[in-house]
Amino acid sequence: MKKYIIKRILAVIPILLVVSVVIFSLVHLTPGDPAVAILGSDATQEDILALREAMGLNDPIPVQYVNWIVDVFHGDLGNSVVSNAPVASVLKGHFLPTINLAAFAMIISLFVSLPLGMVAARKRGKLTDQIVSVIALCGISVPSFLLGLGLMMLFSVKFRIFPVSGYAPWSAGAIEHIRSLTLPAIALGFMYAALMMRMTRASMLEVLGSDYIKMAKAKGVKEGALIGIHAFKNALVSILTVIGQSIIGALSGAAVVETVFGIPGLGSLIVSSIGRRDYEVIQGIVLLIAFINVFINLITDIAYSFVDPRIRVQ
Amino acid sequence: MDTKNNLDNFLENRSELSSIRKKLQKEQRQIRINAFLKNKLSVIGLVIVVIMILIAILAPMIATINPADMDVANRLKPPSTKHWFGTDDIGRDVYSRVIYGTRVSLFVGFSVSLISGVLGMIIGIYSSYNKILDNIFMRICDGLKSITSTLLAICLMAVLGASIKNVIISLALVNIPNIARVARSSAFVVREQTYIEAMHAIGAKPSRILWIHIAPNTLSPVIVQMTFVFASSIITEAALSFLGAGVPAGVPSWGSILNIGRSHIYNAWWLIIYPGLFTAISVLGLNLLGDGIRDLLDPLTN
């Protein structure tokens, strides 16, 4: 067990290396001189040269990369080109809304998709199964921002049940908080609910056809226990993969949904930073989300080994 | 005399054999077409995709008004006999813009799935053959996957600037790892077959084995994956244009019409409903078609 976990953790290192190189080169391939961008086009040549020296832009690219990585490990993500505030503190201010939105979306989609997927597998070919399949098909065909706009038109503009946009933090009261996040969470979670529904149905079907389930049925295990315990536990490995992928997708997909609903999270920050050409902030956000994703993948891998001990041996 | 007879016999047999083989191939094709037609959902998907392609090709004939024409006196007007889908905030005809938007979406989707399909397949097949290359490519794929395609596309667009060409480049880059993985895993399966071993034994060059014997066998899963890449590229292009990081301002695109609709959500429902329907239906069509092709090429999923 320990050996498996250590092996998984070590496998993360090359991935982090690739992630950091890609993000670093993305920003450094940007046409245009960052020093000019900060000082404005009417700055004197001397000022630009001085700033380039101060920012370390005259060093060879590998040296710049190493310096950047060392800074990142010290928690220093540089300063915003526009507001000159440290990127780390800018990110901190926008972190919670994104996490809350993604978590809410995941909770909704898990509660909807797992039972529906299991019921569809149980009633294979029947009307229930077909309805679930159609819902899942719609889920993967309607982009989250489009669903968001539709929900907004229906529930905010027409029926005025939910606010059109804006975000109420926890401190504004739990009900307001949940009200402000309900529509965005549904918009974001629907696609992942559809993916999880499909995967739950498919893997349950596979398990339900196996001999040990027939055996359990023959010895008189009740329907609920059969599906909920015997079958579900074995179907869980492939469902876990989709859950991990969905959390990752929800975190980055939040970029678009947040913009639709005007939620001040990391996603709307990255979109507004693109308009301002604030590459330091963009770099910081992408690095943060990529690191979280690597971490989620690691957790999923380790969770596999708890669910299915065979994986540890391989 | 005997040899001549033998030769005649041989030639006759051969032509007979090839005609039988042709007949067999024709029958197999017919069986496949029948199986595809029996699956109603995939036929619906095919019909939707064909209609969308026709709309894209015939856009200048179907559209009623030049999509760039501004009728400033009739801004934000609801659907009427003159403007079937209403007008946008500067008086452009939404119907014509949605029709021309089909062109942009399909062009982006098609180019992305073609480019990422070809490059992904080359990378996938090579990495199935060479262990060192495989390790390097797969680590890069893992890294890119952690950044996630949405964020990577947004960043690339930020760096490259808004244009159709750049949308295609970023989405192709983002989707190459997907295709490469699919090509790689099916190449692994093909590589273990006996006839590949036999090719090695008779001394065939690696490039011959890779491109003439392994590559064609990985084609069908790659094609299935390409239809899904097509669908997801349409979604991502619309999302990028919605965020203002996709196609440049004046170009008609479903995403940019939706963006205008977001700012006028209280009074201009037609700016959201029509481009939204076009996006959802074309993505649905591609997904149905993709599912159909997959079921057809891979009978195990049934």
Coordinates of C-alpha atoms in Angstrom, one line a residue, chain A residues 39-258:
Chain A
L39 CA 5.6 51.4 -18.6
G40 CA 3.5 52.3 -21.6
S41 CA 4.7 53.0 -25.1
D42 CA 5.9 56.5 -24.3
A43 CA 8.5 55.4 -21.8
T44 CA 12.2 56.3 -22.4
Q45 CA 14.6 53.7 -23.6
E46 CA 16.6 53.9 -20.3
D47 CA 13.6 53.2 -18.1
I48 CA 12.7 50.2 -20.2
L49 CA 16.2 48.8 -20.0
A50 CA 16.3 49.4 -16.2
L51 CA 13.0 47.7 -15.7
R52 CA 14.0 44.8 -17.9
E53 CA 17.1 44.4 -15.8
A54 CA 15.1 44.6 -12.6
M55 CA 12.5 42.0 -13.8
G56 CA 15.3 39.7 -14.9
L57 CA 14.2 39.7 -18.5
N58 CA 17.8 40.0 -19.8
D59 CA 18.8 36.6 -18.3
P60 CA 18.8 33.6 -20.5
I61 CA 15.4 31.9 -20.7
P62 CA 16.4 28.8 -18.7
V63 CA 17.7 31.0 -15.9
Q64 CA 14.4 32.9 -15.9
Y65 CA 12.5 29.6 -15.7
V66 CA 14.5 28.5 -12.7
N67 CA 14.1 31.8 -11.0
W68 CA 10.4 31.7 -11.6
I69 CA 10.1 28.2 -10.2
V70 CA 12.1 29.1 -7.1
D71 CA 9.8 32.1 -6.6
V72 CA 6.7 29.9 -7.0
F73 CA 8.0 27.5 -4.4
H74 CA 8.3 30.5 -2.0
G75 CA 4.7 31.4 -2.7
D76 CA 5.7 34.4 -4.9
L77 CA 3.7 34.3 -8.2
G78 CA 4.9 37.8 -9.2
N79 CA 2.9 41.0 -9.4
S80 CA 0.0 41.9 -11.5
V81 CA 1.1 43.9 -14.5
V82 CA -2.0 46.1 -14.2
S83 CA -2.6 46.7 -10.5
N84 CA 0.9 45.8 -9.3
A85 CA -0.7 43.8 -6.4
P86 CA 1.0 40.4 -5.7
V87 CA -0.7 37.7 -7.8
A88 CA -1.0 35.4 -4.8
S89 CA -3.2 37.8 -2.9
V90 CA -5.3 38.5 -6.1
L91 CA -5.9 34.8 -6.5
K92 CA -6.8 34.4 -2.8
G93 CA -9.6 37.0 -3.2
H94 CA -11.1 35.1 -6.2
F95 CA -10.5 31.5 -5.0
L96 CA -13.5 30.9 -2.8
P97 CA -16.3 31.6 -5.2
T98 CA -14.8 29.2 -7.8
I99 CA -14.3 26.4 -5.2
N100 CA -17.9 26.9 -3.8
L101 CA -19.4 26.9 -7.3
A102 CA -17.5 23.8 -8.4
A103 CA -18.3 22.0 -5.2
F104 CA -22.0 22.9 -5.4
A105 CA -22.1 21.7 -9.0
M106 CA -20.4 18.4 -8.1
I107 CA -22.8 17.8 -5.2
I108 CA -25.8 18.4 -7.5
S109 CA -24.5 16.3 -10.3
L110 CA -23.5 13.4 -8.0
F111 CA -26.9 13.3 -6.3
V112 CA -28.7 13.3 -9.6
S113 CA -26.5 11.1 -11.7
L114 CA -25.6 8.1 -9.5
P115 CA -29.2 7.1 -8.6
L116 CA -30.4 7.8 -12.2
G117 CA -27.6 5.8 -13.7
M118 CA -28.3 2.9 -11.4
V119 CA -32.0 2.9 -12.0
A120 CA -31.3 3.1 -15.8
A121 CA -29.1 0.0 -15.6
R122 CA -31.6 -1.9 -13.5
K123 CA -34.5 -1.0 -16.0
R124 CA -32.4 -1.5 -19.1
G125 CA -34.3 -1.0 -22.3
K126 CA -37.4 0.2 -20.5
L127 CA -38.9 3.7 -20.6
T128 CA -37.0 4.9 -17.6
D129 CA -33.7 3.9 -19.2
Q130 CA -34.6 5.7 -22.4
I131 CA -35.6 8.9 -20.6
V132 CA -32.3 8.8 -18.7
S133 CA -30.4 8.3 -22.0
V134 CA -32.1 11.2 -23.6
I135 CA -31.3 13.4 -20.6
A136 CA -27.7 12.3 -20.7
L137 CA -27.5 13.0 -24.4
C138 CA -28.9 16.5 -23.9
G139 CA -26.4 17.0 -21.1
I140 CA -23.4 16.4 -23.3
S141 CA -24.8 18.4 -26.2
V142 CA -25.7 21.7 -24.5
P143 CA -22.7 23.7 -23.5
S144 CA -22.7 25.0 -20.0
F145 CA -22.8 28.7 -20.9
L146 CA -25.8 28.1 -23.1
L147 CA -27.7 26.2 -20.4
G148 CA -26.8 29.0 -18.1
L149 CA -28.3 31.6 -20.4
G150 CA -31.4 29.5 -20.8
L151 CA -31.8 29.0 -17.1
M152 CA -31.3 32.7 -16.5
M153 CA -33.9 33.6 -19.1
L154 CA -36.4 31.2 -17.5
F155 CA -35.8 31.5 -13.8
S156 CA -34.4 34.9 -13.4
V157 CA -36.0 37.0 -16.1
K158 CA -39.3 35.4 -16.5
F159 CA -40.1 33.9 -13.0
R160 CA -37.7 36.1 -11.0
I161 CA -36.9 33.2 -8.6
F162 CA -33.1 33.6 -8.7
P163 CA -30.9 36.7 -9.1
V164 CA -29.7 37.3 -12.7
S165 CA -26.1 37.7 -11.7
G166 CA -23.8 38.4 -8.9
Y167 CA -22.5 36.4 -6.0
A168 CA -23.4 36.5 -2.3
P169 CA -20.6 35.1 0.0
W170 CA -21.4 33.0 3.0
S171 CA -21.2 36.0 5.2
A172 CA -24.3 37.4 3.5
G173 CA -26.3 34.5 4.8
A174 CA -26.5 30.8 3.7
I175 CA -29.8 31.2 1.8
E176 CA -28.6 34.1 -0.2
H177 CA -25.3 32.3 -0.9
I178 CA -27.1 29.2 -2.1
R179 CA -29.6 31.3 -4.1
S180 CA -26.8 33.1 -6.0
L181 CA -25.0 29.8 -6.8
T182 CA -28.0 27.5 -7.7
L183 CA -28.4 28.4 -11.4
P184 CA -24.6 28.5 -12.1
A185 CA -24.1 25.2 -10.3
I186 CA -26.9 23.5 -12.4
A187 CA -25.5 25.0 -15.6
L188 CA -22.0 23.8 -14.8
G189 CA -22.9 20.5 -13.3
F190 CA -25.4 19.2 -15.9
M191 CA -22.8 18.1 -18.4
Y192 CA -20.8 16.2 -15.7
A193 CA -24.0 14.7 -14.4
A194 CA -24.7 13.4 -17.9
L195 CA -21.2 11.9 -18.2
M196 CA -21.5 10.3 -14.7
M197 CA -24.9 9.0 -15.5
R198 CA -23.6 7.3 -18.7
M199 CA -20.6 5.8 -16.9
T200 CA -22.7 4.6 -13.9
R201 CA -25.2 3.0 -16.2
A202 CA -22.5 1.3 -18.4
S203 CA -20.4 0.0 -15.5
M204 CA -23.4 -1.2 -13.5
L205 CA -24.6 -3.1 -16.6
E206 CA -21.2 -4.7 -16.9
V207 CA -21.2 -5.7 -13.2
L208 CA -24.9 -6.8 -13.1
G209 CA -24.1 -9.4 -15.8
S210 CA -21.4 -11.1 -13.8
D211 CA -21.6 -14.4 -12.1
Y212 CA -21.3 -13.3 -8.5
I213 CA -24.4 -11.1 -8.9
K214 CA -26.3 -14.0 -10.2
M215 CA -25.0 -16.0 -7.2
A216 CA -26.1 -13.2 -4.8
K217 CA -29.5 -13.1 -6.4
A218 CA -29.8 -16.9 -6.1
K219 CA -29.0 -16.9 -2.4
G220 CA -31.7 -14.3 -1.9
V221 CA -29.9 -11.0 -1.4
K222 CA -32.5 -8.2 -1.4
E223 CA -32.7 -5.9 -4.5
G224 CA -31.6 -2.8 -2.6
A225 CA -28.5 -4.5 -1.1
L226 CA -27.7 -6.2 -4.4
I227 CA -27.6 -2.9 -6.4
G228 CA -26.4 -0.6 -3.6
I229 CA -23.7 -2.7 -2.1
H230 CA -22.7 -5.7 -4.1
A231 CA -22.9 -4.2 -7.6
F232 CA -22.1 -0.6 -6.9
K233 CA -18.8 -1.3 -5.1
N234 CA -17.4 -3.0 -8.2
A235 CA -18.8 -0.4 -10.6
L236 CA -17.2 2.3 -8.5
V237 CA -13.7 2.2 -10.0
S238 CA -14.7 3.5 -13.4
I239 CA -17.3 5.9 -11.8
L240 CA -14.4 7.3 -9.7
T241 CA -12.5 8.1 -12.8
V242 CA -15.4 10.2 -14.2
I243 CA -15.9 11.9 -10.9
G244 CA -12.2 12.9 -10.8
Q245 CA -12.4 14.1 -14.4
S246 CA -15.6 16.0 -13.7
I247 CA -14.1 17.9 -10.7
I248 CA -11.2 18.9 -12.9
G249 CA -13.6 19.9 -15.7
A250 CA -15.9 21.9 -13.4
L251 CA -12.9 23.9 -12.0
S252 CA -11.8 25.0 -15.4
G253 CA -15.3 25.1 -17.0
A254 CA -16.2 27.6 -14.2
A255 CA -14.3 30.2 -16.4
V256 CA -17.2 30.5 -18.8
V257 CA -20.1 30.0 -16.3
E258 CA -18.7 32.6 -13.9

